[in-house]
Coordinates of C-alpha atoms and ligand atoms in Angstrom, one line a residue:
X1 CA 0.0 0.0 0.0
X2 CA 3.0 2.3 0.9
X3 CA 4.7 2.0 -2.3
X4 CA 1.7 2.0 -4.5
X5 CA 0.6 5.6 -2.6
X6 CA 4.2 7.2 -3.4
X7 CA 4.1 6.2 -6.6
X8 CA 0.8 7.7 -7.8
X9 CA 2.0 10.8 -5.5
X10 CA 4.9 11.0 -7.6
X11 CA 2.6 10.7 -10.8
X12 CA 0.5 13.3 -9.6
X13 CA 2.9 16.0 -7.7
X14 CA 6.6 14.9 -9.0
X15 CA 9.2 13.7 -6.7
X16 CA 11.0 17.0 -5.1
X17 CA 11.4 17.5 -2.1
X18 CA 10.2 15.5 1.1
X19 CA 7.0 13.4 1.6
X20 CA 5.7 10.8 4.2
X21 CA 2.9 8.7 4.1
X22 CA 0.3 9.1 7.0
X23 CA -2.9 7.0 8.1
X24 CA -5.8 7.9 10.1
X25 CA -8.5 4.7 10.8
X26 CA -12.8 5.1 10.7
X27 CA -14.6 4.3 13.5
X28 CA -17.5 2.5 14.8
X29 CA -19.6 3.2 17.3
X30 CA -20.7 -0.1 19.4
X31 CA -22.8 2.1 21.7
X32 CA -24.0 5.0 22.9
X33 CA -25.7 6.8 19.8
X34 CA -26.9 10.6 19.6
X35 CA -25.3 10.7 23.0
X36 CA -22.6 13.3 22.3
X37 CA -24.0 16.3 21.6
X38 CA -26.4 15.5 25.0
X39 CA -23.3 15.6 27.3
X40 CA -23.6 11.6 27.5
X41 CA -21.5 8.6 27.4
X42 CA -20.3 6.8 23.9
X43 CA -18.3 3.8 23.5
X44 CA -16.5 3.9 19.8
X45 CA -13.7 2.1 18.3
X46 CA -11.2 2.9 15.4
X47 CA -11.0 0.2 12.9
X48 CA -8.4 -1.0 10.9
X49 CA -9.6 0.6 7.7
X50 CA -9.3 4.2 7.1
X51 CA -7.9 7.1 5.1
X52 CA -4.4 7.6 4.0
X53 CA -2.2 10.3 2.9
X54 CA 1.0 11.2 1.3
X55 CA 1.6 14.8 2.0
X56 CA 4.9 17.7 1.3
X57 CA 5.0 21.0 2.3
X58 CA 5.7 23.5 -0.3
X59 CA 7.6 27.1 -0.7
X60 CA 4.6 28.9 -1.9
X61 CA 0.8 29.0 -0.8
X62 CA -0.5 27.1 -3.0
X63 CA -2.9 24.0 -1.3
X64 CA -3.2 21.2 -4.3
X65 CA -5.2 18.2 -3.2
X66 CA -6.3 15.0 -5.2
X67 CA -7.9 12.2 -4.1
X68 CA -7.6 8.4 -5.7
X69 CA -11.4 8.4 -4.2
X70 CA -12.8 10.8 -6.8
X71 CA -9.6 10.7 -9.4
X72 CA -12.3 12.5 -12.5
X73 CA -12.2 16.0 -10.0
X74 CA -8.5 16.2 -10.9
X75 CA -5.9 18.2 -8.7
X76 CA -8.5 20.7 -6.8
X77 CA -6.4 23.7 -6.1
X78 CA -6.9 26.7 -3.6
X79 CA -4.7 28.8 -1.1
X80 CA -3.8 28.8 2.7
X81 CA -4.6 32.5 2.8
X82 CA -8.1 33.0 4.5
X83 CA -9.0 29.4 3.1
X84 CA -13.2 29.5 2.3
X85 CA -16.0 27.1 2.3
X86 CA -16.6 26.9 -1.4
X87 CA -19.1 24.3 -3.1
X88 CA -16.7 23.2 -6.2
X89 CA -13.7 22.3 -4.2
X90 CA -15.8 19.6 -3.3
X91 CA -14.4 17.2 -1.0
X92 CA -11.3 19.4 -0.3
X93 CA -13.4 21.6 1.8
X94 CA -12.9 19.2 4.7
X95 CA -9.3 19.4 5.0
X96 CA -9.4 23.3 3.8
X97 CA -12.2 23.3 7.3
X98 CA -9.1 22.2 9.6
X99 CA -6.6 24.7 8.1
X100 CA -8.6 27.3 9.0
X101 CA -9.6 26.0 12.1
X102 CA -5.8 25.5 12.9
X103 CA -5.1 28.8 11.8
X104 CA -8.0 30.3 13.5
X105 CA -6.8 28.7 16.9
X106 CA -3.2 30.3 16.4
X107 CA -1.3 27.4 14.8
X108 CA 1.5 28.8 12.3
X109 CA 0.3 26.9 9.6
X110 CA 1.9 29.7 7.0
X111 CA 2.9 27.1 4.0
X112 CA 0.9 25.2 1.3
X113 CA 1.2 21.7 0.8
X114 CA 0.2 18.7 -1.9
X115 CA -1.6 16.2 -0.7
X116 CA -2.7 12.9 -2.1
X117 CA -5.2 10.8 -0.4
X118 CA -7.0 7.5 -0.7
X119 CA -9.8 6.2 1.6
X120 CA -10.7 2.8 2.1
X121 CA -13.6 3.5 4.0
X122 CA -17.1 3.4 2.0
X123 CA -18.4 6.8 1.4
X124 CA -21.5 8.0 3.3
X125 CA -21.6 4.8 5.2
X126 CA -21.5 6.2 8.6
X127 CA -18.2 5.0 9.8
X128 CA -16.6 8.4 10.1
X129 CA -14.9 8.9 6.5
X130 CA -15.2 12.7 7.1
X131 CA -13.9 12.9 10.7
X132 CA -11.1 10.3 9.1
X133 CA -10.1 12.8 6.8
X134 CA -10.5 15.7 9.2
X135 CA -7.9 14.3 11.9
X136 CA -5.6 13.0 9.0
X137 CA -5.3 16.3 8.2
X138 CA -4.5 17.7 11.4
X139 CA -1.9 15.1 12.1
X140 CA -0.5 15.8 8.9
X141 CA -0.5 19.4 9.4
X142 CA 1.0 18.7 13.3
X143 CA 3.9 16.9 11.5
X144 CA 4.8 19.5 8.9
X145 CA 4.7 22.4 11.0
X146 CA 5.9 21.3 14.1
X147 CA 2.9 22.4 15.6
X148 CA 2.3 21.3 19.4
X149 CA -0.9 19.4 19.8
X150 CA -2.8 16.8 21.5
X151 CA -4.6 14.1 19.9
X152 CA -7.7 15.0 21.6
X153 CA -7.3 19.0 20.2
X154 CA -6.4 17.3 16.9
X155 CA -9.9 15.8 17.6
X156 CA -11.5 19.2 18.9
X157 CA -9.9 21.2 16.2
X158 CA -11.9 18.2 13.3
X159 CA -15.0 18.7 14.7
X160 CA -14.9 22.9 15.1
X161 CA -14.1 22.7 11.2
X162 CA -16.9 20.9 10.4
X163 CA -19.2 22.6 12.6
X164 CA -18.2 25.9 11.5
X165 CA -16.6 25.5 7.9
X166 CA -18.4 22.4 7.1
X167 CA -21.9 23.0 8.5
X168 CA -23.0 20.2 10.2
X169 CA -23.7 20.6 13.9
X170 CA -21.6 16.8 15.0
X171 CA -20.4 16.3 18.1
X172 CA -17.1 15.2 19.4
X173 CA -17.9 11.4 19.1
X174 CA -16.8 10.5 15.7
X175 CA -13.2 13.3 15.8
X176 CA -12.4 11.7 19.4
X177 CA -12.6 8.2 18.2
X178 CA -10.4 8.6 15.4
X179 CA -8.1 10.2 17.2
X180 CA -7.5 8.6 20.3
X181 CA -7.9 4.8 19.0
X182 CA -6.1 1.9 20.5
X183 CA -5.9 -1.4 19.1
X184 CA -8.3 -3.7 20.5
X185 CA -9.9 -1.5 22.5
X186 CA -13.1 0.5 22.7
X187 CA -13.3 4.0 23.9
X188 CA -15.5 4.7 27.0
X189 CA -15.7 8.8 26.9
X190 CA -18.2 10.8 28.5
X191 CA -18.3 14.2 26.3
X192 CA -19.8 16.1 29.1
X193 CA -15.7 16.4 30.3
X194 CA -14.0 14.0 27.9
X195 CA -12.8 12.1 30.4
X196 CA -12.3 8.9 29.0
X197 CA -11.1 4.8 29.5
X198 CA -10.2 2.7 27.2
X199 CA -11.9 -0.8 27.4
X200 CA -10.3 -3.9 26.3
X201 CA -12.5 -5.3 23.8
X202 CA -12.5 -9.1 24.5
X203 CA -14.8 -10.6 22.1
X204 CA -13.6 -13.8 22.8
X205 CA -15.0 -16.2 19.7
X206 CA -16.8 -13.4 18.4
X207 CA -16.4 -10.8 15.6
X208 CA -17.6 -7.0 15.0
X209 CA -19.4 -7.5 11.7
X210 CA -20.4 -4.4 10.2
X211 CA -23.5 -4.7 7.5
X212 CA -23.6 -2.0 5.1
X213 CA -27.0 -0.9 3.9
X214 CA -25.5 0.7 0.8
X215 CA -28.5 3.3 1.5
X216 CA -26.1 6.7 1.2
X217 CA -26.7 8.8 3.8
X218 CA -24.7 12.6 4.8
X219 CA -25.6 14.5 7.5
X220 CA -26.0 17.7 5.9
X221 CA -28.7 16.7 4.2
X222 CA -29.9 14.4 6.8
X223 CA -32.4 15.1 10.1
X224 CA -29.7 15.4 12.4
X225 CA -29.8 19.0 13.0
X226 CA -32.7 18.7 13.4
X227 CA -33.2 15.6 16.6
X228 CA -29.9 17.8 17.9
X229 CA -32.3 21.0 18.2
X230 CA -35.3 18.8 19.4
X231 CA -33.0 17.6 22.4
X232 CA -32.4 21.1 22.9
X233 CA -36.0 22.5 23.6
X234 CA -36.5 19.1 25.6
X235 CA -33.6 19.8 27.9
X236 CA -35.0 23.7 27.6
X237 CA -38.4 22.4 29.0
X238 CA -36.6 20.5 31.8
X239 CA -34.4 22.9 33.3
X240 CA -37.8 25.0 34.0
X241 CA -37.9 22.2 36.9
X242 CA -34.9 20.1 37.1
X243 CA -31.3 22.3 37.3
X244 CA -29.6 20.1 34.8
X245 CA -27.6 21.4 32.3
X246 CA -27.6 18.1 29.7
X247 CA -29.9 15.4 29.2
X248 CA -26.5 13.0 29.8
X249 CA -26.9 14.2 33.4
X250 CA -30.2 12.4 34.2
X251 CA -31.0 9.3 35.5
X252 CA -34.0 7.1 33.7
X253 CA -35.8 7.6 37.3
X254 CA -35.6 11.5 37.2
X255 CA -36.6 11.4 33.7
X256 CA -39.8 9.6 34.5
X257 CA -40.4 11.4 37.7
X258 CA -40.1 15.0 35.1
X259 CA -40.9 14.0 32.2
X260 CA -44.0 15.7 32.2
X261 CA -42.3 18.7 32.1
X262 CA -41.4 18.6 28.4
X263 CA -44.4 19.6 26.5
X264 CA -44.1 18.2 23.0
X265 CA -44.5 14.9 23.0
X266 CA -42.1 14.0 20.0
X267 CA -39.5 16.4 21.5
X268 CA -40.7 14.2 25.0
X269 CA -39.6 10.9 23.1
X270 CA -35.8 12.5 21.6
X271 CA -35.4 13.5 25.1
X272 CA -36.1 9.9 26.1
X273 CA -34.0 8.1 24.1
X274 CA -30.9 10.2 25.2
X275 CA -31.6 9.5 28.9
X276 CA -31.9 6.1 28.6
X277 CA -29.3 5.2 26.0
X278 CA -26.9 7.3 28.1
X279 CA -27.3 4.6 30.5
X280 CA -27.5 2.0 28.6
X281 CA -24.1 2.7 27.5
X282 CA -22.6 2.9 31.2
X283 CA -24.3 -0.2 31.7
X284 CA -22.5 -2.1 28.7
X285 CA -19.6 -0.9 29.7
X286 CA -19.8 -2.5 32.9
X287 CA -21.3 -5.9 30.9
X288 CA -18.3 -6.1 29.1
X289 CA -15.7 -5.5 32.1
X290 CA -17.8 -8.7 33.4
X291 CA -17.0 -10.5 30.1
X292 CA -21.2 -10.5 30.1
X293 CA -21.4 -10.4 26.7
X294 CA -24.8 -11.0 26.6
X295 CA -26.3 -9.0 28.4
X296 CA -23.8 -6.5 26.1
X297 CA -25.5 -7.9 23.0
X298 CA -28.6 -7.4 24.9
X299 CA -28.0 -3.7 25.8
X300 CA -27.4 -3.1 21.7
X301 CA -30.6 -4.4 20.2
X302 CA -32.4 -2.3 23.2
X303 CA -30.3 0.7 21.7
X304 CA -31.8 0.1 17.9
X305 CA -35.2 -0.1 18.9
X306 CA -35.1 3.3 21.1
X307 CA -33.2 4.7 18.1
X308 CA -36.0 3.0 15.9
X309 CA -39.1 4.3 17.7
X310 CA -38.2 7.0 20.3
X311 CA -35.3 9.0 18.4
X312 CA -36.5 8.0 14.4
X313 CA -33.4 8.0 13.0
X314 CA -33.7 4.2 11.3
X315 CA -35.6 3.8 8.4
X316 CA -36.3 0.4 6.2
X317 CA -33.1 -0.5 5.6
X318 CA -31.4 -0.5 9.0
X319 CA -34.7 -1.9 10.4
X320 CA -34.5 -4.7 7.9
X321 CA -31.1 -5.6 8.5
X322 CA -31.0 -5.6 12.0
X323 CA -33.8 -7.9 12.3
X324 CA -32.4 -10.3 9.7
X325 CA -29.4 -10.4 11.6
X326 CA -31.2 -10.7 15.1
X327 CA -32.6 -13.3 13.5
X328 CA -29.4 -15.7 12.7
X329 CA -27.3 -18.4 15.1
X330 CA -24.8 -16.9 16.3
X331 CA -25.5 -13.7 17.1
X332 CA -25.0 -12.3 20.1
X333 CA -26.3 -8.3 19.5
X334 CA -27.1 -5.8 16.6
X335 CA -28.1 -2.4 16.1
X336 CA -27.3 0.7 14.0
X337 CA -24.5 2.7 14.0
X338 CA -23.6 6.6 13.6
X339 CA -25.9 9.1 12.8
X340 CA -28.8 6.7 10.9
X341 CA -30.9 6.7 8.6
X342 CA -29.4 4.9 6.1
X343 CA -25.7 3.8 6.4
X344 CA -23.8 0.5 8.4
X345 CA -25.5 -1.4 11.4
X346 CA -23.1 -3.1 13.3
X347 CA -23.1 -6.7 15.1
X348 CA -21.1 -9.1 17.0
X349 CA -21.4 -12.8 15.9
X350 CA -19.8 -15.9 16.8
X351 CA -16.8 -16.6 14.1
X352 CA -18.0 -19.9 13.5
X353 CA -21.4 -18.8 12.8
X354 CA -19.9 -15.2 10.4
X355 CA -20.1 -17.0 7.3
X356 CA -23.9 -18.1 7.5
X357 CA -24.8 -15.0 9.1
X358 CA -23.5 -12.8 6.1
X359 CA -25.1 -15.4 3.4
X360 CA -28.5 -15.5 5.0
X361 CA -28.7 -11.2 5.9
X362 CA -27.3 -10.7 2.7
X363 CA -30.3 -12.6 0.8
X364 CA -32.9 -11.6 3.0
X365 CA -32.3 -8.2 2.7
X366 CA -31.5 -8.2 -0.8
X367 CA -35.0 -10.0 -1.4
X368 CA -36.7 -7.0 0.7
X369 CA -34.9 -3.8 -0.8
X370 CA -34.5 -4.8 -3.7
X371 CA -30.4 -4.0 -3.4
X372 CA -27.5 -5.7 -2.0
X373 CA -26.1 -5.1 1.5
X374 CA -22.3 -5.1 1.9
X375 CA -20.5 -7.2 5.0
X376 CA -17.2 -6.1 7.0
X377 CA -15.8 -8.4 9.5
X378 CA -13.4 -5.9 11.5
X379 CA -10.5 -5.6 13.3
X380 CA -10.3 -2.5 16.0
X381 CA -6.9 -0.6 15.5
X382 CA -5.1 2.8 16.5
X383 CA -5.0 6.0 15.8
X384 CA -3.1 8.1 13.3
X385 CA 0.3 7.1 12.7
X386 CA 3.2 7.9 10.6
X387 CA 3.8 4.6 8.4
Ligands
LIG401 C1 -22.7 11.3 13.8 C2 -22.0 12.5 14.5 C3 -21.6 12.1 15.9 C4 -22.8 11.5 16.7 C5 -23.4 10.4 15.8 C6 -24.7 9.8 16.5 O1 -21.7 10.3 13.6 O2 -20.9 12.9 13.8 O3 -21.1 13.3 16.6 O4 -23.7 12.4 17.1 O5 -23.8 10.8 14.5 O6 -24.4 9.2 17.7

C-alpha cells in the first residue's frame, strides 16, 4: 500500500522535495448513539480501515489536493490565505475546514502543501470517513509544521471545522474516536468532560461484523440538526424544573419522575431516548468488564429499537437488517451505528457462525430492498500514525 501511494503521488505532484505517508483509521460506534452532543457517554472504536495520505509542504501557498477516491475532480487547487468554504472544491473543503480552524486557533500553519489521499472506507456509510479525513489532516499538518498538539485537540480542532466550515452541527464522538484509538480496545468517553477509558475489547470467539445498507446517507442533508435542536428544547423544558444542564446528566428515574415537564410529546420521546441510551451505555460498559457479553448484546438491540421508535433515526433499511441479523445463530447483538438513517448497522457474531450469518442477511435483505447489503468483519486498531 506504501509504495503503491508514493508512486501515484509522484505521478501526480513529481518527486522534489520530502514526503511521508500518514494514516488515520474510521470508526464504529458499538454504543451510545446521539449521545454526544447530549453531554452523554459513547463507546466507539477505530478500525483498521481508514484514510491515508502522502503529504509535502511547499515554498509557496499554494494547497493542491487530489484524491484516488474521486480521481475525474483532478488536482482541486486553492490557497492557505483566508482558506473559504466553497461548493466546487468539493471534497477538499474538509481538509481546507481544519486549516482554517488550525489557523483560526493560532497554529503557524503559514505554507501550502500537496496532498494525495485514498480512503478505504465506503463513502457515506456512517463510519466516520469525514472525521477520518479531518484528523488525517490535522496530524499531517501537526507533523509538517511542528505544531504542538494533543490528539484530543487534533480531535476538537476536526470537529470545530466541520461545525463551522463544514456546517454540520456533529459532536465530538466521531473526531475523538479517530483520534484517540487503540488497538483492540473500545473508547469509553463521557463528552460532558471528555474524560475517557479505554476498554479492552474481549470478544472472545466473536467478531464486529459491520452490514452495510449501501442506503447513502450525509448528515447535511440528513435530520440530524434537526433531533440535535429537538434535544435542545427538551432539555430547555426541563431545566424550567430540574437544574440540569444536559440530558446526559439524568438518570431514567428522574426522567420519569419529570418527564411531564417537556411539552411536546415528540421532542418528549428524543429526550427519552438520550436518557436512557446514556445509561445504557454505562451499563454495557460494565457488561463487558464482566466478560457478560450477553447481556452487552442485549443492551445493543435495546439501543436500535429506542433509536428505531423514540429517536427516528432508522428507516427500512437498517430496520430490515438488523432484524435479519437478530434473526441468525450466532448472534450475540445488533443495532445501528452513527448518525442513521441509512448507512452501516453493526453486530457481533460468533466466528463460527460469520459466514452463515453474512449469506443469510445478505439474501434476505436483498430479497426486501430490492439491493444488495455489503458485509465487513473488522479488526479494531489505532489512531493516526506515521507509516
Ligand atoms: C454522527 C455524528 C456524531 C454522533 C453520531 C450519532 O456520527 O458525527 O457526533 O452524534 O452521529 O451518535
Amino acid at each position: 500500500m506504501k509504495k503503491e501511494l508514493l508512486q501515484k503521488f509522484e505521478e501526480v505532484f513529481g518527486s522534489e522535495g520530502e514526503y511521508q505517508v500518514y494514516f488515520a483509521p474510521g470508526r464504529v460506534n458499538l454504543i451510545g448513539e446521539h449521545t454526544d452532543y447530549n453531554g452523554g457517554h459513547v463507546f466507539p472504536c477505530a478500525l483498521t480501515i481508514g484514510t491515508y495520505a502522502v503529504a509535502r509542504k511547499r515554498n509557496d501557498d499554494k494547497l493542491r489536493f487530489y484524491s484516488l477516491n474521486f480521481k475525474g475532480l483532478g488536482v482541486i487547487e486553492s490557497t492557505i490565505v483566508n482558506p473559504e468554504y466553497k461548493k466546487e472544491d468539493d471534497w477538499t473543503n474538509y481538509p481546507k475546514g481544519v486549516i482554517w480552524a488550525m489557523q483560526k486557533k493560532g497554529y503557524p500553519v503559514n505554507a501550502g502543501m500537496d496532498v494525495l489521499y485514498f480512503g478505504n472506507i465506503p463513502n457515506a456509510s456512517g463510519l466516520s470517513s469525514s472525521a477520518s479525513l479531518e484528523v488525517l489532516t490535522g496530524f499531517i499538518l501537526r507533523n509538517l509544521f511542528s505544531l504542538k498538539v494533543t490528539n484530543t485537540e487534533l480531535a476538537l480542532i476536526g470537529q470545530y471545522s466541520e461545525n463551522n466550515f463544514n456546517g454540520v452541527n456533529c459532536g465530538i464522538m466521531d473526531q475523538f474516536a479517530v483520534a484517540m484509538g487503540k488497538k483492540n480496545n473500545a473508547i469509553f468517553l463521557d463528552t460532558a468532560d471528555l474524560s475517557y477509558e479505554y476498554a479492552p475489547l474481549d470478544l472472545g470467539d466473536a467478531k464486529i461484523v459491520i452490514m452495510n445498507t449501501n442506503k447513502k446517507r450525509g448528515l447535511g442533508d440528513s435530520k440530524y440538526n434537526e433531533r440535535r435542536s429537538e434535544c435542545e428544547s427538551a432539555l430547555r423544558d426541563l431545566q424550567k424544573v430540574l437544574p440540569v444542564t444536559a440530558l446526559g446528566e439524568l438518570t431514567e428515574e428522574q426522567f420519569e419522575e419529570y418527564q411531564s415537564a417537556i411539552i411536546d410529546p415528540i421532542q418528549r420521546k428524543r429526550a427519552k431516548h438520550a436518557v436512557y441510551e446514556n445509561q445504557r451505555t454505562i451499563k454495557a460498559v460494565e457488561a463487558l468488564k464482566k466478560n457478560d457479553l450477553t447481556l452487552f448484546g442485549k443492551l445493543m438491540i435495546a439501543s436500535h429499537v429506542s433509536l428505531q421508535y423514540d429517536y427516528e433515526v432508522t428507516g427500512i433499511e437498517l430496520d430490515t437488517i438488523v432484524e435479519a441479523a437478530l434473526r441468525q445463530e450466532g448472534v450475540i447483538g445488533a443495532r445501528m451505528t452513527g448518525a442513521g438513517f441509512g448507512g452501516c448497522a453493526v453486530s457481533i457474531v460468533k466466528e463460527a457462525a460469520v459466514d452463515n450469518f453474512i449469506k443469510n442477511v445478505s439474501k434476505e435483505y436483498s430479497d426486501k430492498i430490492g439491493y444488495l447489503a455489503a458485509f465487513y468483519v473488522v479488526e479494531v486498531g489505532d489512531g493516526p500514525v506515521i507509516l
